[in-house]
Amino acid sequence: MKKLLPLLITAMLGAVPVAQAAPSGTGELPFAGVHGGALQDPVVDADRVYVPSGRIVSTWDYTDPAAPVLLGSTAMTPASGQIRGLTKWGDHLYASWQAGDDTGGVAVYTLGADGVPVLANQFSDYTFSSYKNLWTLAAANGYLYLFDAENGIYFGDLAANPLHPTFTRLLRTPVPYARSQVAGNRIFVTGKTVSSEPVHVCTMLDVTTPSAPQFILTSDCGNGDPIDNFRSRVQLPYVAAFGAKFSLYDVTDPQATQTLGSIDTDAATDGFLFGNYAYGLGFAEIAIHDIGNPMVPVTVGYSPVMTLGADSVTPVEDGALVLTSTDRFVRLDVSKDPLSPIETSVATPTGGAVARDIVLRGDKALILQENYGIGVADKVTFAPLERFDAALPMALNQRDFEQFAVDGDRAYLAAWGYGLIVTHIASERPYELGRIEFPYASAIAASGNFVYLGTMTNGGILQVVDVSIPEKPTLRGSLALPGVNRVQVHGDHVYIADELAGVHVVDVSDPDAPTRVTTWNDGCADPGGYSARDIELDAQGAIAAVGCPTGLHLLDLSRPDSPTRLGGHPAEWADARVAIHGDRAWYADAAGGLKAFDISSPATPVLVGEASLAGFVPRRLRATGDGRVVAFGTLSGMHVFGTIVPEVPTDRIFADGFDEATPVGDISTYDDLVEGFQGTSFAYGGVSYREVNEVSGVYPDGEVFGPGSGTNTLGNQFIVEDATAMFADFPQFGSSPNTLTFGDSFVEGPNLSIGALSSAWLDLDAPASSASLQMLYYEWGPWEGIVLHVDALLDGAVVASDSLTIAGSGNPLDRDRLATTTFTVGGTTFDTLHIYARWGTEYTAPRVMIDNLVIAPAR
C-alpha cells in the first residue's frame, strides 16, 4: 500500500468560534424559518434520529418505532447553505454545507441533555480558497474529515477545539465524494466522477492513526458503471452496491477485498442488508435477494411496501429507516419475516423534501410537492395534516409536479410526465376529480371553466383545457410559442413569461383559437438574449410583476394589447422570480437574495426589506396573503419571511352544509390596557398569565438570581408598557402603542422599558390548535447564545415547541441591539404556553417584550 503524506497546509483563520444566529432579514422581511429540503443520510444515535434536509436538521424520537415523534428542528437557525452531509462525534453534530455562491463550510451543533441540536458555530476557513465545493464529511477516532471536490480532503483534531478544529490537507482530488460511512477504523467514501464517461467510485480511507489518514488504493468496494452501482452501502463484512445491478463485495481484509456475486435486478436507488438477505428500494416495490451464498445472490421475492424516491436507507436493528422524497419516513421491520417487510411506522416531515408552491385556504396550507401531489399542513406552523398522492406510475419522472393553480374548490396540478390532474380541495382530505394527458406540462393557470397549460420541453405550447366537467377535462385550442415558463390569466387574456422571447399576451376569448396579441420585451432581455423567467399579476389584473435577467419590471396592463413599463428595480444577469400582492412586490435572484418593494407608486418602487437566500435562486416566490412570503429553493427548502398579520374572520361552509364563522380565536395586542403593573397574575384575551420569573437561574457571566421579587431577583410582575418610541424603528412589529414585558420596574410614557424574563406561564381558557407571538429582544454582547423558547403543553406535557438562539456580532464591544422574531407552535391541541429562556440547562434572563399573541382555538 502506498502511503500518502499529508500536505503541510493548515487552515485556521480564526481560532475563536463564533455562534451563528438565524438570518434576520431587514425591514419587512424578518426571517421566520426554513422547512424541509433535499434529504441526506441521517445520524442514528440510539433512539434519536437526526435528519438533515435542505439547510436544517430535524430531530426525531424513535423510542417507540411505531410512533416516532418530531422533537424539533433548527428551522430558525439554518446552516449557511444546503447541508450535504451530517456526522456526530461526542456531544456535537457536524454538517457540511454548500451555498449557491460557491462558498462552503461546516455547521456545528451542540447536543443538550434532551439530545436536540443547537447551532453553536459555523466556519468556512478549512481552506484559504474562496471557491469551495464541499460535499460529505465524517467523524472518526476524534478527527473530522472534510471532502471538497475542488480543494481536496482535509482532516482536523476535534479534541483541541470541537467547535472549530485546525485542518490539514491530505491531498487534492477531483472526485465529488457525495457520501461517507464510518466502519471501525475505515471511512468509506463514494461518489461519481465528472468525466465524459462517469464512473461510480468507492474508496476506503484508513484512519487507524487519525492524524495520518491513508487511502487504501489496492482494494475495490464497488467501482464501476454509475447506473449499475448507483449507491453503495457498507454493512461489514460487506459493501453492497444497488442500482440496475445488485453486487456484493467482501471488505473484511482492507488490503485484499473480494468481488463476490452480482445479478441484474429491477432498478434500485438504495438498499440494505439483514442477515442472509439484501433489499433493493426506490421504486414501486422492494426487491428481496437471498445472499446466503454471497457468490450467487438470488432474487427471491418482492414486497409491495412503497419506497418510491428512497433518498436514504439506514440499517437499524430490526430492518431499516427509509427517508423518501415523497415525504414518507418509513420504519421497516424485516426481523419477523425477511420475505415480508412490515411498515412499523410512517412519519411525514414538515415542509416536505421538494416543496414547490403554497396557497393558504382557511386554516390550512396547501403545499405542492414535486413527487406526489399536495401536502395539507397547518397554515401557521406548516405541520403536516393530510396529503393527496396522485395515482401515477411509480417513477419520479412520471410525476414531477411542476406548478399548480388553485381556483375555487379545485386545485389543478401540472405533472410533467403526465399532464393535468384536477383535485377537489374543499374537504379535509383532497381527492382527484379528473385528469387528462398532456405530456411535459410545466406551467399552469386556471379561471372558471378553463385551465391553461404551458410547456417548455420540445418547444413551447399554450394549451386551453375545458374543465366545465371536471371529471372529464377536454383539450380545446392551442398556440405554439418559443417557450412557456409561467402563465397568468385575467379576464380574456393570458400572460406568459417566456425566457426565450419576453411576455406574451394571448387573447383566449375563443377557447378554440387562442391568439397572440403582442409580446413585450422592452429592456427585459440580457445580452445573451434570455428574457422573462417569471410573471405574476395583482388581484385586479392591472399590474404585472415580471422577473427578467435585467431585474424587476412592473407593467401596466390597463391596455392588454399594449403593456407598458411603469417602473422597476435593476439587476444584472439574474435568474429572477417575482411575486405581487396589494401594494407590495417581491423579487429574488441568486446574487441579491430576496427584496421587498413598496409599489404604491409603481414608477418609483421603494425597497422596504431584504433577506438572504444563501446564494440560491428560488424555484418559486409566493406571497401568502397573511404577511408572509415563501421562497421555494429547489434543494434548500421552504424559506419563510415576514410576520403573520391577523385576519378578519370570514364565513365558510362546512361539508355538512351549515354555515359557521371561522374560529380565529383571540388576538392580544394589549393596546386597550393602561400602562403599568398587572400584578403577578392577570387574565386578558382568553389567557390567564401566571408565575413570571418564579424560578432560579444564572446570567451568562455566572451570576445567579432567585425567584420572585426582592434582592437578586428579576421581579415577578407582568407589565403593560407604552413602547410608542420603539414602533417608529420597528413599524412591522406588533401593534402600537402597548406591549407586554416583565420584571419589577418600568418608566412611564411612550418610551422603551424592556424587562427581564426567565419564565412565564400562559393558561388558555379553551384548548388551542396553534399560537403565534411576536417578541422584541436584545441581541449581541451579554445576550449572545441565550436560547428563547415557547412550548405548547397539553395536560402538563410538551406537545409542540419553537426556539431561537440570540445572536452575537463577533465584536465583544457590541451589545444591546434590538431585534424581533415570531414564535409559532401548533399542529396539535394544547391548553398552556410556557415562555422561557435558557443558558445551557439553566434558566437565564434576557430582556424581552411580546406583542400580538394570536390563539387559534381547537375545533
PDB file of N, CA and C in Angstrom, residues 743-827:
ATOM      1  N   GLY A 743     -40.917  41.893  34.914  1.00  0.00           N
ATOM      2  CA  GLY A 743     -39.901  42.316  35.863  1.00  0.00           C
ATOM      3  C   GLY A 743     -40.446  43.083  37.042  1.00  0.00           C
ATOM      4  N   ASP A 744     -39.701  44.137  37.453  1.00  0.00           N
ATOM      5  CA  ASP A 744     -40.102  44.883  38.645  1.00  0.00           C
ATOM      6  C   ASP A 744     -40.097  46.385  38.453  1.00  0.00           C
ATOM      7  N   SER A 745     -39.874  46.873  37.217  1.00  0.00           N
ATOM      8  CA  SER A 745     -39.852  48.318  37.028  1.00  0.00           C
ATOM      9  C   SER A 745     -40.145  48.677  35.576  1.00  0.00           C
ATOM     10  N   PHE A 746     -40.602  49.910  35.392  1.00  0.00           N
ATOM     11  CA  PHE A 746     -40.775  50.469  34.060  1.00  0.00           C
ATOM     12  C   PHE A 746     -40.792  51.985  34.196  1.00  0.00           C
ATOM     13  N   VAL A 747     -40.584  52.663  33.070  1.00  0.00           N
ATOM     14  CA  VAL A 747     -40.625  54.119  33.032  1.00  0.00           C
ATOM     15  C   VAL A 747     -41.897  54.530  32.315  1.00  0.00           C
ATOM     16  N   GLU A 748     -42.717  55.354  32.967  1.00  0.00           N
ATOM     17  CA  GLU A 748     -43.984  55.753  32.372  1.00  0.00           C
ATOM     18  C   GLU A 748     -43.755  56.580  31.116  1.00  0.00           C
ATOM     19  N   GLY A 749     -44.719  56.473  30.202  1.00  0.00           N
ATOM     20  CA  GLY A 749     -44.677  57.271  28.992  1.00  0.00           C
ATOM     21  C   GLY A 749     -44.271  56.472  27.777  1.00  0.00           C
ATOM     22  N   PRO A 750     -44.292  57.107  26.598  1.00  0.00           N
ATOM     23  CA  PRO A 750     -44.050  56.413  25.321  1.00  0.00           C
ATOM     24  C   PRO A 750     -42.569  56.185  25.063  1.00  0.00           C
ATOM     25  N   ASN A 751     -41.939  55.376  25.930  1.00  0.00           N
ATOM     26  CA  ASN A 751     -40.508  55.107  25.789  1.00  0.00           C
ATOM     27  C   ASN A 751     -40.314  53.611  25.577  1.00  0.00           C
ATOM     28  N   LEU A 752     -39.176  53.103  25.987  1.00  0.00           N
ATOM     29  CA  LEU A 752     -38.907  51.667  25.822  1.00  0.00           C
ATOM     30  C   LEU A 752     -38.321  51.123  27.114  1.00  0.00           C
ATOM     31  N   SER A 753     -39.171  50.491  27.928  1.00  0.00           N
ATOM     32  CA  SER A 753     -38.710  49.790  29.128  1.00  0.00           C
ATOM     33  C   SER A 753     -38.829  48.305  28.850  1.00  0.00           C
ATOM     34  N   ILE A 754     -37.717  47.660  28.591  1.00  0.00           N
ATOM     35  CA  ILE A 754     -37.740  46.253  28.190  1.00  0.00           C
ATOM     36  C   ILE A 754     -37.229  45.415  29.362  1.00  0.00           C
ATOM     37  N   GLY A 755     -38.090  44.550  29.891  1.00  0.00           N
ATOM     38  CA  GLY A 755     -37.814  43.863  31.139  1.00  0.00           C
ATOM     39  C   GLY A 755     -37.200  42.482  30.958  1.00  0.00           C
ATOM     40  N   ALA A 756     -36.766  41.936  32.093  1.00  0.00           N
ATOM     41  CA  ALA A 756     -36.117  40.624  32.105  1.00  0.00           C
ATOM     42  C   ALA A 756     -37.160  39.514  32.217  1.00  0.00           C
ATOM     43  N   LEU A 757     -36.914  38.417  31.482  1.00  0.00           N
ATOM     44  CA  LEU A 757     -37.814  37.264  31.539  1.00  0.00           C
ATOM     45  C   LEU A 757     -37.001  35.983  31.640  1.00  0.00           C
ATOM     46  N   SER A 758     -37.303  35.180  32.652  1.00  0.00           N
ATOM     47  CA  SER A 758     -36.735  33.839  32.726  1.00  0.00           C
ATOM     48  C   SER A 758     -37.794  32.787  32.431  1.00  0.00           C
ATOM     49  N   SER A 759     -39.053  33.028  32.930  1.00  0.00           N
ATOM     50  CA  SER A 759     -40.111  32.046  32.711  1.00  0.00           C
ATOM     51  C   SER A 759     -41.453  32.700  32.968  1.00  0.00           C
ATOM     52  N   ALA A 760     -42.438  32.370  32.144  1.00  0.00           N
ATOM     53  CA  ALA A 760     -43.815  32.822  32.354  1.00  0.00           C
ATOM     54  C   ALA A 760     -44.758  31.777  31.785  1.00  0.00           C
ATOM     55  N   TRP A 761     -45.887  31.586  32.465  1.00  0.00           N
ATOM     56  CA  TRP A 761     -46.870  30.590  32.061  1.00  0.00           C
ATOM     57  C   TRP A 761     -48.154  31.270  31.625  1.00  0.00           C
ATOM     58  N   LEU A 762     -48.747  30.745  30.537  1.00  0.00           N
ATOM     59  CA  LEU A 762     -49.991  31.283  29.998  1.00  0.00           C
ATOM     60  C   LEU A 762     -50.987  30.141  29.881  1.00  0.00           C
ATOM     61  N   ASP A 763     -52.034  30.156  30.720  1.00  0.00           N
ATOM     62  CA  ASP A 763     -53.081  29.138  30.666  1.00  0.00           C
ATOM     63  C   ASP A 763     -54.210  29.640  29.774  1.00  0.00           C
ATOM     64  N   LEU A 764     -54.657  28.785  28.838  1.00  0.00           N
ATOM     65  CA  LEU A 764     -55.678  29.178  27.876  1.00  0.00           C
ATOM     66  C   LEU A 764     -57.060  28.810  28.397  1.00  0.00           C
ATOM     67  N   ASP A 765     -58.026  29.698  28.182  1.00  0.00           N
ATOM     68  CA  ASP A 765     -59.390  29.419  28.624  1.00  0.00           C
ATOM     69  C   ASP A 765     -59.995  28.237  27.884  1.00  0.00           C
ATOM     70  N   ALA A 766     -59.547  28.010  26.657  1.00  0.00           N
ATOM     71  CA  ALA A 766     -60.051  26.887  25.860  1.00  0.00           C
ATOM     72  C   ALA A 766     -58.892  26.270  25.101  1.00  0.00           C
ATOM     73  N   PRO A 767     -58.942  24.968  24.793  1.00  0.00           N
ATOM     74  CA  PRO A 767     -57.850  24.333  24.036  1.00  0.00           C
ATOM     75  C   PRO A 767     -57.619  25.028  22.695  1.00  0.00           C
ATOM     76  N   ALA A 768     -56.374  25.056  22.271  1.00  0.00           N
ATOM     77  CA  ALA A 768     -55.994  25.737  21.036  1.00  0.00           C
ATOM     78  C   ALA A 768     -55.314  24.756  20.094  1.00  0.00           C
ATOM     79  N   SER A 769     -55.302  25.117  18.793  1.00  0.00           N
ATOM     80  CA  SER A 769     -54.627  24.306  17.785  1.00  0.00           C
ATOM     81  C   SER A 769     -53.342  24.966  17.298  1.00  0.00           C
ATOM     82  N   SER A 770     -53.206  26.278  17.475  1.00  0.00           N
ATOM     83  CA  SER A 770     -51.972  26.964  17.097  1.00  0.00           C
ATOM     84  C   SER A 770     -51.905  28.296  17.828  1.00  0.00           C
ATOM     85  N   ALA A 771     -50.695  28.798  17.948  1.00  0.00           N
ATOM     86  CA  ALA A 771     -50.483  30.100  18.573  1.00  0.00           C
ATOM     87  C   ALA A 771     -49.234  30.724  17.973  1.00  0.00           C
ATOM     88  N   SER A 772     -49.239  32.038  17.912  1.00  0.00           N
ATOM     89  CA  SER A 772     -48.045  32.759  17.492  1.00  0.00           C
ATOM     90  C   SER A 772     -47.923  34.016  18.339  1.00  0.00           C
ATOM     91  N   LEU A 773     -46.709  34.451  18.564  1.00  0.00           N
ATOM     92  CA  LEU A 773     -46.484  35.709  19.264  1.00  0.00           C
ATOM     93  C   LEU A 773     -45.228  36.346  18.708  1.00  0.00           C
ATOM     94  N   GLN A 774     -45.215  37.677  18.716  1.00  0.00           N
ATOM     95  CA  GLN A 774     -44.044  38.414  18.286  1.00  0.00           C
ATOM     96  C   GLN A 774     -43.248  38.829  19.516  1.00  0.00           C
ATOM     97  N   MET A 775     -41.926  38.776  19.393  1.00  0.00           N
ATOM     98  CA  MET A 775     -41.052  39.120  20.514  1.00  0.00           C
ATOM     99  C   MET A 775     -39.988  40.092  20.061  1.00  0.00           C
ATOM    100  N   LEU A 776     -39.761  41.112  20.879  1.00  0.00           N
ATOM    101  CA  LEU A 776     -38.649  42.025  20.683  1.00  0.00           C
ATOM    102  C   LEU A 776     -37.644  41.773  21.802  1.00  0.00           C
ATOM    103  N   TYR A 777     -36.355  41.729  21.476  1.00  0.00           N
ATOM    104  CA  TYR A 777     -35.349  41.334  22.460  1.00  0.00           C
ATOM    105  C   TYR A 777     -34.013  41.998  22.126  1.00  0.00           C
ATOM    106  N   TYR A 778     -33.102  41.994  23.115  1.00  0.00           N
ATOM    107  CA  TYR A 778     -31.741  42.451  22.884  1.00  0.00           C
ATOM    108  C   TYR A 778     -30.882  41.291  22.393  1.00  0.00           C
ATOM    109  N   GLU A 779     -30.053  41.567  21.385  1.00  0.00           N
ATOM    110  CA  GLU A 779     -29.044  40.594  20.976  1.00  0.00           C
ATOM    111  C   GLU A 779     -27.665  41.241  21.106  1.00  0.00           C
ATOM    112  N   TRP A 780     -26.603  40.470  20.771  1.00  0.00           N
ATOM    113  CA  TRP A 780     -25.215  40.898  20.892  1.00  0.00           C
ATOM    114  C   TRP A 780     -24.794  40.976  22.358  1.00  0.00           C
ATOM    115  N   GLY A 781     -23.504  41.148  22.558  1.00  0.00           N
ATOM    116  CA  GLY A 781     -22.964  41.345  23.889  1.00  0.00           C
ATOM    117  C   GLY A 781     -23.331  40.232  24.861  1.00  0.00           C
ATOM    118  N   PRO A 782     -23.856  40.592  26.044  1.00  0.00           N
ATOM    119  CA  PRO A 782     -24.108  39.576  27.084  1.00  0.00           C
ATOM    120  C   PRO A 782     -25.248  38.627  26.755  1.00  0.00           C
ATOM    121  N   TRP A 783     -26.002  38.918  25.694  1.00  0.00           N
ATOM    122  CA  TRP A 783     -27.172  38.101  25.380  1.00  0.00           C
ATOM    123  C   TRP A 783     -26.843  36.968  24.413  1.00  0.00           C
ATOM    124  N   GLU A 784     -25.678  37.026  23.774  1.00  0.00           N
ATOM    125  CA  GLU A 784     -25.311  36.052  22.744  1.00  0.00           C
ATOM    126  C   GLU A 784     -25.352  34.625  23.289  1.00  0.00           C
ATOM    127  N   GLY A 785     -26.033  33.748  22.563  1.00  0.00           N
ATOM    128  CA  GLY A 785     -26.071  32.338  22.916  1.00  0.00           C
ATOM    129  C   GLY A 785     -27.237  31.933  23.790  1.00  0.00           C
ATOM    130  N   ILE A 786     -27.951  32.899  24.377  1.00  0.00           N
ATOM    131  CA  ILE A 786     -29.156  32.566  25.140  1.00  0.00           C
ATOM    132  C   ILE A 786     -30.199  32.006  24.172  1.00  0.00           C
ATOM    133  N   VAL A 787     -30.919  30.980  24.594  1.00  0.00           N
ATOM    134  CA  VAL A 787     -31.950  30.372  23.761  1.00  0.00           C
ATOM    135  C   VAL A 787     -33.327  30.732  24.307  1.00  0.00           C
ATOM    136  N   LEU A 788     -34.129  31.386  23.481  1.00  0.00           N
ATOM    137  CA  LEU A 788     -35.509  31.726  23.824  1.00  0.00           C
ATOM    138  C   LEU A 788     -36.414  30.584  23.387  1.00  0.00           C
ATOM    139  N   HIS A 789     -37.377  30.222  24.226  1.00  0.00           N
ATOM    140  CA  HIS A 789     -38.251  29.086  23.953  1.00  0.00           C
ATOM    141  C   HIS A 789     -39.710  29.476  24.115  1.00  0.00           C
ATOM    142  N   VAL A 790     -40.564  28.869  23.298  1.00  0.00           N
ATOM    143  CA  VAL A 790     -42.007  28.852  23.532  1.00  0.00           C
ATOM    144  C   VAL A 790     -42.460  27.407  23.391  1.00  0.00           C
ATOM    145  N   ASP A 791     -43.002  26.839  24.479  1.00  0.00           N
ATOM    146  CA  ASP A 791     -43.529  25.480  24.466  1.00  0.00           C
ATOM    147  C   ASP A 791     -45.039  25.510  24.539  1.00  0.00           C
ATOM    148  N   ALA A 792     -45.687  24.590  23.830  1.00  0.00           N
ATOM    149  CA  ALA A 792     -47.121  24.351  23.967  1.00  0.00           C
ATOM    150  C   ALA A 792     -47.308  23.048  24.727  1.00  0.00           C
ATOM    151  N   LEU A 793     -48.203  23.043  25.728  1.00  0.00           N
ATOM    152  CA  LEU A 793     -48.387  21.874  26.572  1.00  0.00           C
ATOM    153  C   LEU A 793     -49.855  21.476  26.614  1.00  0.00           C
ATOM    154  N   LEU A 794     -50.080  20.206  26.750  1.00  0.00           N
ATOM    155  CA  LEU A 794     -51.413  19.657  26.977  1.00  0.00           C
ATOM    156  C   LEU A 794     -51.351  18.781  28.217  1.00  0.00           C
ATOM    157  N   ASP A 795     -52.153  19.126  29.213  1.00  0.00           N
ATOM    158  CA  ASP A 795     -52.166  18.385  30.479  1.00  0.00           C
ATOM    159  C   ASP A 795     -50.761  18.253  31.067  1.00  0.00           C
ATOM    160  N   GLY A 796     -49.960  19.318  30.936  1.00  0.00           N
ATOM    161  CA  GLY A 796     -48.641  19.356  31.530  1.00  0.00           C
ATOM    162  C   GLY A 796     -47.521  18.770  30.711  1.00  0.00           C
ATOM    163  N   ALA A 797     -47.830  18.164  29.553  1.00  0.00           N
ATOM    164  CA  ALA A 797     -46.802  17.555  28.697  1.00  0.00           C
ATOM    165  C   ALA A 797     -46.567  18.432  27.472  1.00  0.00           C
ATOM    166  N   VAL A 798     -45.287  18.643  27.106  1.00  0.00           N
ATOM    167  CA  VAL A 798     -44.953  19.463  25.940  1.00  0.00           C
ATOM    168  C   VAL A 798     -45.347  18.716  24.665  1.00  0.00           C
ATOM    169  N   VAL A 799     -46.138  19.380  23.807  1.00  0.00           N
ATOM    170  CA  VAL A 799     -46.593  18.760  22.566  1.00  0.00           C
ATOM    171  C   VAL A 799     -46.089  19.495  21.332  1.00  0.00           C
ATOM    172  N   ALA A 800     -45.573  20.714  21.492  1.00  0.00           N
ATOM    173  CA  ALA A 800     -45.013  21.460  20.365  1.00  0.00           C
ATOM    174  C   ALA A 800     -44.107  22.544  20.943  1.00  0.00           C
ATOM    175  N   SER A 801     -43.140  22.985  20.161  1.00  0.00           N
ATOM    176  CA  SER A 801     -42.220  24.000  20.665  1.00  0.00           C
ATOM    177  C   SER A 801     -41.584  24.762  19.524  1.00  0.00           C
ATOM    178  N   ASP A 802     -41.059  25.940  19.855  1.00  0.00           N
ATOM    179  CA  ASP A 802     -40.305  26.762  18.919  1.00  0.00           C
ATOM    180  C   ASP A 802     -39.206  27.438  19.731  1.00  0.00           C
ATOM    181  N   SER A 803     -38.082  27.772  19.095  1.00  0.00           N
ATOM    182  CA  SER A 803     -36.975  28.361  19.847  1.00  0.00           C
ATOM    183  C   SER A 803     -36.126  29.225  18.933  1.00  0.00           C
ATOM    184  N   LEU A 804     -35.312  30.069  19.542  1.00  0.00           N
ATOM    185  CA  LEU A 804     -34.403  30.964  18.826  1.00  0.00           C
ATOM    186  C   LEU A 804     -33.161  31.186  19.672  1.00  0.00           C
ATOM    187  N   THR A 805     -31.983  31.060  19.070  1.00  0.00           N
ATOM    188  CA  THR A 805     -30.731  31.373  19.753  1.00  0.00           C
ATOM    189  C   THR A 805     -30.353  32.814  19.457  1.00  0.00           C
ATOM    190  N   ILE A 806     -30.156  33.604  20.503  1.00  0.00           N
ATOM    191  CA  ILE A 806     -29.860  35.029  20.347  1.00  0.00           C
ATOM    192  C   ILE A 806     -28.474  35.207  19.725  1.00  0.00           C
ATOM    193  N   ALA A 807     -28.380  36.159  18.818  1.00  0.00           N
ATOM    194  CA  ALA A 807     -27.167  36.334  18.009  1.00  0.00           C
ATOM    195  C   ALA A 807     -26.115  37.167  18.715  1.00  0.00           C
ATOM    196  N   GLY A 808     -24.874  36.972  18.274  1.00  0.00           N
ATOM    197  CA  GLY A 808     -23.760  37.837  18.617  1.00  0.00           C
ATOM    198  C   GLY A 808     -23.235  38.489  17.357  1.00  0.00           C
ATOM    199  N   SER A 809     -22.432  39.517  17.497  1.00  0.00           N
ATOM    200  CA  SER A 809     -21.913  40.225  16.330  1.00  0.00           C
ATOM    201  C   SER A 809     -20.495  39.828  15.980  1.00  0.00           C
ATOM    202  N   GLY A 810     -19.798  39.111  16.878  1.00  0.00           N
ATOM    203  CA  GLY A 810     -18.391  38.811  16.673  1.00  0.00           C
ATOM    204  C   GLY A 810     -17.462  39.852  17.274  1.00  0.00           C
ATOM    205  N   ASN A 811     -18.019  40.994  17.687  1.00  0.00           N
ATOM    206  CA  ASN A 811     -17.240  42.050  18.322  1.00  0.00           C
ATOM    207  C   ASN A 811     -17.648  42.133  19.784  1.00  0.00           C
ATOM    208  N   PRO A 812     -16.745  41.834  20.724  1.00  0.00           N
ATOM    209  CA  PRO A 812     -17.143  41.810  22.142  1.00  0.00           C
ATOM    210  C   PRO A 812     -17.589  43.162  22.668  1.00  0.00           C
ATOM    211  N   LEU A 813     -17.281  44.249  21.940  1.00  0.00           N
ATOM    212  CA  LEU A 813     -17.690  45.576  22.395  1.00  0.00           C
ATOM    213  C   LEU A 813     -19.117  45.921  21.981  1.00  0.00           C
ATOM    214  N   ASP A 814     -19.656  45.174  21.032  1.00  0.00           N
ATOM    215  CA  ASP A 814     -21.035  45.421  20.611  1.00  0.00           C
ATOM    216  C   ASP A 814     -22.000  44.856  21.643  1.00  0.00           C
ATOM    217  N   ARG A 815     -23.133  45.533  21.863  1.00  0.00           N
ATOM    218  CA  ARG A 815     -24.115  44.997  22.791  1.00  0.00           C
ATOM    219  C   ARG A 815     -25.456  45.695  22.604  1.00  0.00           C
ATOM    220  N   ASP A 816     -26.489  45.002  23.078  1.00  0.00           N
ATOM    221  CA  ASP A 816     -27.828  45.572  23.248  1.00  0.00           C
ATOM    222  C   ASP A 816     -28.441  46.106  21.956  1.00  0.00           C
ATOM    223  N   ARG A 817     -28.328  45.331  20.873  1.00  0.00           N
ATOM    224  CA  ARG A 817     -29.044  45.703  19.655  1.00  0.00           C
ATOM    225  C   ARG A 817     -30.431  45.070  19.700  1.00  0.00           C
ATOM    226  N   LEU A 818     -31.453  45.862  19.361  1.00  0.00           N
ATOM    227  CA  LEU A 818     -32.814  45.339  19.352  1.00  0.00           C
ATOM    228  C   LEU A 818     -33.047  44.487  18.107  1.00  0.00           C
ATOM    229  N   ALA A 819     -33.783  43.389  18.277  1.00  0.00           N
ATOM    230  CA  ALA A 819     -34.151  42.516  17.169  1.00  0.00           C
ATOM    231  C   ALA A 819     -35.544  41.966  17.440  1.00  0.00           C
ATOM    232  N   THR A 820     -36.186  41.465  16.407  1.00  0.00           N
ATOM    233  CA  THR A 820     -37.529  40.916  16.558  1.00  0.00           C
ATOM    234  C   THR A 820     -37.614  39.537  15.931  1.00  0.00           C
ATOM    235  N   THR A 821     -38.571  38.764  16.375  1.00  0.00           N
ATOM    236  CA  THR A 821     -38.833  37.453  15.794  1.00  0.00           C
ATOM    237  C   THR A 821     -40.280  37.095  16.051  1.00  0.00           C
ATOM    238  N   THR A 822     -40.740  36.023  15.398  1.00  0.00           N
ATOM    239  CA  THR A 822     -42.077  35.491  15.619  1.00  0.00           C
ATOM    240  C   THR A 822     -41.958  34.022  15.995  1.00  0.00           C
ATOM    241  N   PHE A 823     -42.582  33.642  17.095  1.00  0.00           N
ATOM    242  CA  PHE A 823     -42.642  32.244  17.507  1.00  0.00           C
ATOM    243  C   PHE A 823     -43.996  31.675  17.115  1.00  0.00           C
ATOM    244  N   THR A 824     -43.997  30.440  16.625  1.00  0.00           N
ATOM    245  CA  THR A 824     -45.246  29.760  16.292  1.00  0.00           C
ATOM    246  C   THR A 824     -45.191  28.331  16.815  1.00  0.00           C
ATOM    247  N   VAL A 825     -46.299  27.890  17.355  1.00  0.00           N
ATOM    248  CA  VAL A 825     -46.451  26.495  17.770  1.00  0.00           C
ATOM    249  C   VAL A 825     -47.820  26.032  17.313  1.00  0.00           C
ATOM    250  N   GLY A 826     -47.958  24.768  17.012  1.00  0.00           N
ATOM    251  CA  GLY A 826     -49.255  24.270  16.575  1.00  0.00           C
ATOM    252  C   GLY A 826     -49.149  22.897  15.965  1.00  0.00           C
ATOM    253  N   GLY A 827     -50.168  22.568  15.179  1.00  0.00           N
ATOM    254  CA  GLY A 827     -50.234  21.245  14.585  1.00  0.00           C
ATOM    255  C   GLY A 827     -50.766  20.203  15.548  1.00  0.00           C
TER     256      GLY A 827
END
